[in-house]
Tab-separated table of C-alpha atoms in Angstrom:
chain	number	residue	atom	x	y	z
A	136	UNK	CA	-18.394	-0.250	1.233
A	137	UNK	CA	-14.885	-2.303	0.687
A	138	UNK	CA	-12.792	-4.268	3.325
A	139	UNK	CA	-10.329	-7.318	2.844
A	140	UNK	CA	-9.073	-9.639	5.589
A	141	UNK	CA	-5.510	-11.328	5.789
A	142	UNK	CA	-5.840	-14.350	8.557
A	143	UNK	CA	-2.612	-14.945	9.665
A	144	UNK	CA	-0.795	-12.473	11.125
A	145	UNK	CA	2.268	-14.289	10.302
A	146	UNK	CA	3.000	-17.979	8.244
A	147	UNK	CA	6.194	-20.165	8.619
A	148	UNK	CA	6.989	-22.613	5.678
A	149	UNK	CA	9.985	-24.776	4.855
A	150	UNK	CA	12.440	-23.535	2.191
A	151	UNK	CA	10.866	-25.899	-0.788
A	152	UNK	CA	7.038	-25.846	0.449
A	153	UNK	CA	3.892	-24.192	-0.794
A	154	UNK	CA	2.943	-20.669	0.303
A	155	UNK	CA	-0.754	-20.164	1.026
A	156	UNK	CA	-1.776	-16.511	2.397
A	157	UNK	CA	-4.809	-15.877	2.594
A	158	UNK	CA	-7.011	-13.278	1.955
A	159	UNK	CA	-11.358	-12.395	2.041
A	160	UNK	CA	-12.710	-9.393	0.555
A	161	UNK	CA	-15.769	-7.394	1.120
A	162	UNK	CA	-17.511	-5.924	-1.405
A	163	UNK	CA	-21.170	-4.579	-2.778
A	164	UNK	CA	-19.666	-4.576	-6.633
A	165	UNK	CA	-16.799	-6.840	-8.554
A	166	UNK	CA	-13.825	-5.676	-7.369
A	167	UNK	CA	-10.210	-5.251	-8.123
A	168	UNK	CA	-7.814	-6.968	-6.052
A	169	UNK	CA	-3.754	-6.993	-5.479
A	170	UNK	CA	-1.465	-8.624	-3.769
A	171	UNK	CA	1.246	-6.280	-2.292
A	172	UNK	CA	4.872	-7.102	-1.120
A	173	UNK	CA	6.923	-5.692	1.853
A	174	UNK	CA	10.292	-6.011	2.528
A	175	UNK	CA	12.260	-4.000	5.350
A	176	UNK	CA	12.539	-0.447	5.249
A	177	UNK	CA	11.095	-0.472	1.668
A	178	UNK	CA	7.775	0.021	0.015
A	179	UNK	CA	5.294	-1.321	-1.516
A	180	UNK	CA	5.700	-4.003	-4.139
A	181	UNK	CA	3.173	-5.313	-7.062
A	182	UNK	CA	2.827	-8.813	-6.685
A	183	UNK	CA	-0.216	-8.938	-9.442
A	184	UNK	CA	-3.660	-7.953	-9.521
A	185	UNK	CA	-6.904	-9.091	-10.654
A	186	UNK	CA	-9.578	-6.440	-12.751
A	187	UNK	CA	-11.915	-8.462	-13.896
A	188	UNK	CA	-10.421	-10.767	-16.668
A	189	UNK	CA	-9.002	-14.209	-15.644
A	190	UNK	CA	-9.955	-15.114	-12.411
A	191	UNK	CA	-6.073	-16.981	-11.964
A	192	UNK	CA	-4.055	-14.297	-12.088
A	193	UNK	CA	0.285	-14.896	-12.641
A	194	UNK	CA	2.316	-12.861	-10.856
A	195	UNK	CA	6.481	-11.898	-10.295
A	196	UNK	CA	8.705	-14.485	-8.838
A	197	UNK	CA	5.935	-17.322	-9.357
A	198	UNK	CA	3.542	-15.488	-7.403
A	199	UNK	CA	-0.528	-16.649	-8.128
A	200	UNK	CA	-3.736	-15.929	-6.858
A	201	UNK	CA	-7.157	-16.838	-7.741
A	202	UNK	CA	-10.161	-15.357	-8.064
A	203	UNK	CA	-13.206	-17.012	-6.391
A	204	UNK	CA	-16.608	-15.261	-6.459
A	205	UNK	CA	-18.590	-17.466	-4.505
A	206	UNK	CA	-16.018	-17.416	-1.662
A	207	UNK	CA	-14.901	-14.232	-1.624
A	208	UNK	CA	-11.399	-14.879	-1.903
A	209	UNK	CA	-8.204	-14.161	-3.054
A	210	UNK	CA	-5.958	-16.492	-1.962
A	211	UNK	CA	-2.425	-15.964	-2.633
A	212	UNK	CA	0.127	-19.157	-3.648
A	213	UNK	CA	3.348	-20.180	-4.125
A	214	UNK	CA	4.286	-24.220	-5.490
A	215	UNK	CA	7.890	-23.865	-3.738
A	216	UNK	CA	8.956	-21.186	-1.284
A	217	UNK	CA	12.442	-19.752	-1.868
A	218	UNK	CA	14.129	-17.795	0.997
A	219	UNK	CA	14.307	-14.527	-0.471
A	220	UNK	CA	9.792	-15.068	-0.420
A	221	UNK	CA	10.430	-14.171	3.653
A	222	UNK	CA	8.823	-10.625	3.591
A	223	UNK	CA	5.270	-8.899	3.941
A	224	UNK	CA	2.915	-9.479	1.794
A	225	UNK	CA	-0.454	-6.827	1.776
A	226	UNK	CA	-3.883	-8.044	-0.101
A	227	UNK	CA	-5.713	-4.762	-0.662
A	228	UNK	CA	-9.301	-3.764	-2.538
A	229	UNK	CA	-9.450	-0.924	-4.926
A	230	UNK	CA	-11.987	1.825	-3.569
A	231	UNK	CA	-14.995	2.380	-5.732
A	232	UNK	CA	-15.871	5.997	-5.206
A	233	UNK	CA	-14.118	8.470	-7.559
A	234	UNK	CA	-10.875	8.763	-6.369
A	235	UNK	CA	-7.622	6.336	-6.214
A	236	UNK	CA	-7.619	4.471	-2.782
A	237	UNK	CA	-6.580	1.237	-2.202
A	238	UNK	CA	-8.307	-0.221	1.651
A	239	UNK	CA	-5.509	-2.674	2.323
A	240	UNK	CA	-5.591	-5.765	4.554
A	241	UNK	CA	-3.375	-6.553	8.036
A	242	UNK	CA	-0.848	-7.808	6.760
A	243	UNK	CA	0.512	-11.212	6.441
A	244	UNK	CA	4.544	-11.760	7.966
A	245	UNK	CA	5.728	-15.152	5.463
A	246	UNK	CA	8.927	-16.934	7.472
A	247	UNK	CA	10.562	-19.402	5.528
A	248	UNK	CA	13.047	-21.890	7.121
A	249	UNK	CA	15.781	-23.356	5.676
B	131	UNK	CA	11.815	5.267	-16.208
B	132	UNK	CA	12.421	6.175	-12.425
B	133	UNK	CA	9.963	5.185	-10.094
B	134	UNK	CA	8.364	6.975	-7.313
B	135	UNK	CA	10.785	8.819	-5.319
B	136	UNK	CA	10.358	9.791	-1.581
B	137	UNK	CA	12.224	12.410	0.278
B	138	UNK	CA	13.959	12.850	2.775
B	139	UNK	CA	14.408	9.005	4.183
B	140	UNK	CA	14.656	9.201	7.594
B	141	UNK	CA	13.302	11.973	9.783
B	142	UNK	CA	13.600	13.420	13.654
B	143	UNK	CA	11.656	15.902	14.433
B	144	UNK	CA	10.421	17.335	18.083
B	145	UNK	CA	6.206	17.299	19.280
B	146	UNK	CA	4.785	20.427	18.541
B	147	UNK	CA	6.967	20.949	15.161
B	148	UNK	CA	5.735	20.748	12.374
B	149	UNK	CA	7.111	18.494	8.502
B	150	UNK	CA	6.933	18.570	5.454
B	151	UNK	CA	7.260	15.018	3.054
B	152	UNK	CA	7.924	14.968	-0.652
B	153	UNK	CA	6.774	12.208	-3.301
B	154	UNK	CA	7.736	12.551	-6.921
B	155	UNK	CA	5.495	10.113	-8.741
B	156	UNK	CA	5.859	8.038	-11.950
B	157	UNK	CA	5.744	10.330	-14.995
B	158	UNK	CA	2.935	10.789	-16.539
B	159	UNK	CA	0.907	9.536	-13.149
B	160	UNK	CA	-1.402	12.289	-12.196
B	161	UNK	CA	-2.541	10.609	-9.397
B	162	UNK	CA	-0.190	10.685	-5.810
B	163	UNK	CA	-1.811	8.809	-2.331
B	164	UNK	CA	-0.390	8.914	0.974
B	165	UNK	CA	-0.696	6.261	3.352
B	166	UNK	CA	0.534	6.094	7.233
B	167	UNK	CA	2.006	2.906	8.175
B	168	UNK	CA	2.947	1.507	12.212
B	169	UNK	CA	2.755	-1.228	13.264
B	170	UNK	CA	-0.633	-1.014	15.539
B	171	UNK	CA	-2.890	0.175	12.777
B	172	UNK	CA	-1.152	-0.521	9.573
B	173	UNK	CA	-1.799	0.515	6.437
B	174	UNK	CA	-4.307	4.144	7.008
B	175	UNK	CA	-4.862	5.797	4.004
B	176	UNK	CA	-4.407	9.514	4.160
B	177	UNK	CA	-5.637	11.586	1.222
B	178	UNK	CA	-5.344	11.599	-2.943
B	179	UNK	CA	-4.920	13.998	-5.393
B	180	UNK	CA	-5.577	13.417	-9.189
B	181	UNK	CA	-4.496	17.008	-10.891
B	182	UNK	CA	-3.754	19.112	-8.048
B	183	UNK	CA	-7.775	18.070	-6.584
B	184	UNK	CA	-7.640	16.492	-3.429
B	185	UNK	CA	-10.293	13.810	-4.057
B	186	UNK	CA	-10.142	11.334	-1.350
B	187	UNK	CA	-8.994	12.095	2.353
B	188	UNK	CA	-9.121	10.193	5.155
B	189	UNK	CA	-9.840	9.829	8.865
B	190	UNK	CA	-7.096	11.923	9.859
B	191	UNK	CA	-6.956	15.123	12.102
B	192	UNK	CA	-6.617	18.406	9.968
B	193	UNK	CA	-2.845	18.525	11.138
B	194	UNK	CA	-2.166	16.182	8.642
B	195	UNK	CA	-2.228	18.191	5.179
B	196	UNK	CA	-1.265	17.338	1.323
B	197	UNK	CA	-0.545	19.253	-2.017
B	198	UNK	CA	0.013	18.439	-5.222
B	199	UNK	CA	1.862	20.745	-7.859
B	200	UNK	CA	1.162	20.641	-11.566
B	201	UNK	CA	4.129	18.794	-12.480
B	202	UNK	CA	2.351	15.961	-9.695
B	203	UNK	CA	4.785	16.175	-7.111
B	204	UNK	CA	3.116	16.030	-4.286
B	205	UNK	CA	4.055	16.956	-0.731
B	206	UNK	CA	1.855	16.593	2.658
B	207	UNK	CA	2.777	18.335	5.945
B	208	UNK	CA	1.907	17.277	9.385
B	209	UNK	CA	1.906	20.470	11.975
B	210	UNK	CA	2.189	20.299	15.517
B	211	UNK	CA	3.389	16.526	15.424
B	212	UNK	CA	2.496	14.153	18.330
B	213	UNK	CA	4.511	11.542	19.784
B	214	UNK	CA	2.232	9.175	17.606
B	215	UNK	CA	2.694	10.234	14.166
B	216	UNK	CA	5.963	8.269	14.349
B	217	UNK	CA	5.169	6.484	11.492
B	218	UNK	CA	6.437	4.831	8.105
B	219	UNK	CA	4.872	7.347	5.238
B	220	UNK	CA	4.703	6.337	2.051
B	221	UNK	CA	3.165	7.547	-1.073
B	222	UNK	CA	1.977	5.502	-4.190
B	223	UNK	CA	2.006	7.158	-7.688
B	224	UNK	CA	-1.381	5.789	-10.590
B	225	UNK	CA	-3.064	6.330	-13.316
B	226	UNK	CA	-6.265	7.144	-11.328
B	227	UNK	CA	-8.722	4.910	-11.779
B	228	UNK	CA	-9.658	2.130	-9.604
B	229	UNK	CA	-8.194	-0.929	-11.936
B	230	UNK	CA	-4.862	0.197	-11.798
B	231	UNK	CA	-1.772	-0.331	-9.696
B	232	UNK	CA	-0.245	1.738	-7.950
B	233	UNK	CA	3.872	2.177	-7.241
B	234	UNK	CA	5.125	3.079	-3.908
B	235	UNK	CA	8.332	5.059	-3.163
B	236	UNK	CA	10.482	3.744	-0.232
B	237	UNK	CA	8.666	6.178	2.183
B	238	UNK	CA	9.706	8.425	4.642
B	239	UNK	CA	10.332	7.149	8.431
B	240	UNK	CA	9.434	9.583	10.573
B	241	UNK	CA	10.179	9.954	14.190
B	242	UNK	CA	8.954	12.549	16.521
B	243	UNK	CA	10.592	12.509	19.953
């Protein structure tokens, strides 16, 4: 069975600093992984996805993530945080059964200090 | 193209009542899945429909049910509402295979009083 663990329920960075949000997965087969962002009172918006092509995946708004099989990780990074990046971020893995189901981590709230 | 539309955005219901939430997926998407989001439990999968067939169901009581119509629009129903059903209910539309992304609606905020 697939699962996802996000380390750190809250991460605080200064504007302009590096953003690093951690995600580790567990999967018995090569996984499909996603990062989503959620702004207050909104649905989830896809930032990027890994589907076994390039291990370094570039997404929207300057975010990228690197798939590391040896570390079972898919950490999300952004070189320079912007105030508008403040939101909750979710890592998810796609279930490999005969349906469409995303298994989400518990989320990380990113705070950006001016 | 139009995104995923969920109606209504907000609902207040009384314990014991029932509620129906609606989701219109992106045109061409045949998979609709539903998630419950609460502060304590996070994002939990409710069920997924593909071409009017339920393919998967999460670990929720039978009070939670859903259906999908021939135009891919989906509804979920919760009967005999409990206070603990208060949550943000999110609908996601996709092409239905694991390597594709889901597009989410803005959600329906249900408050049970």
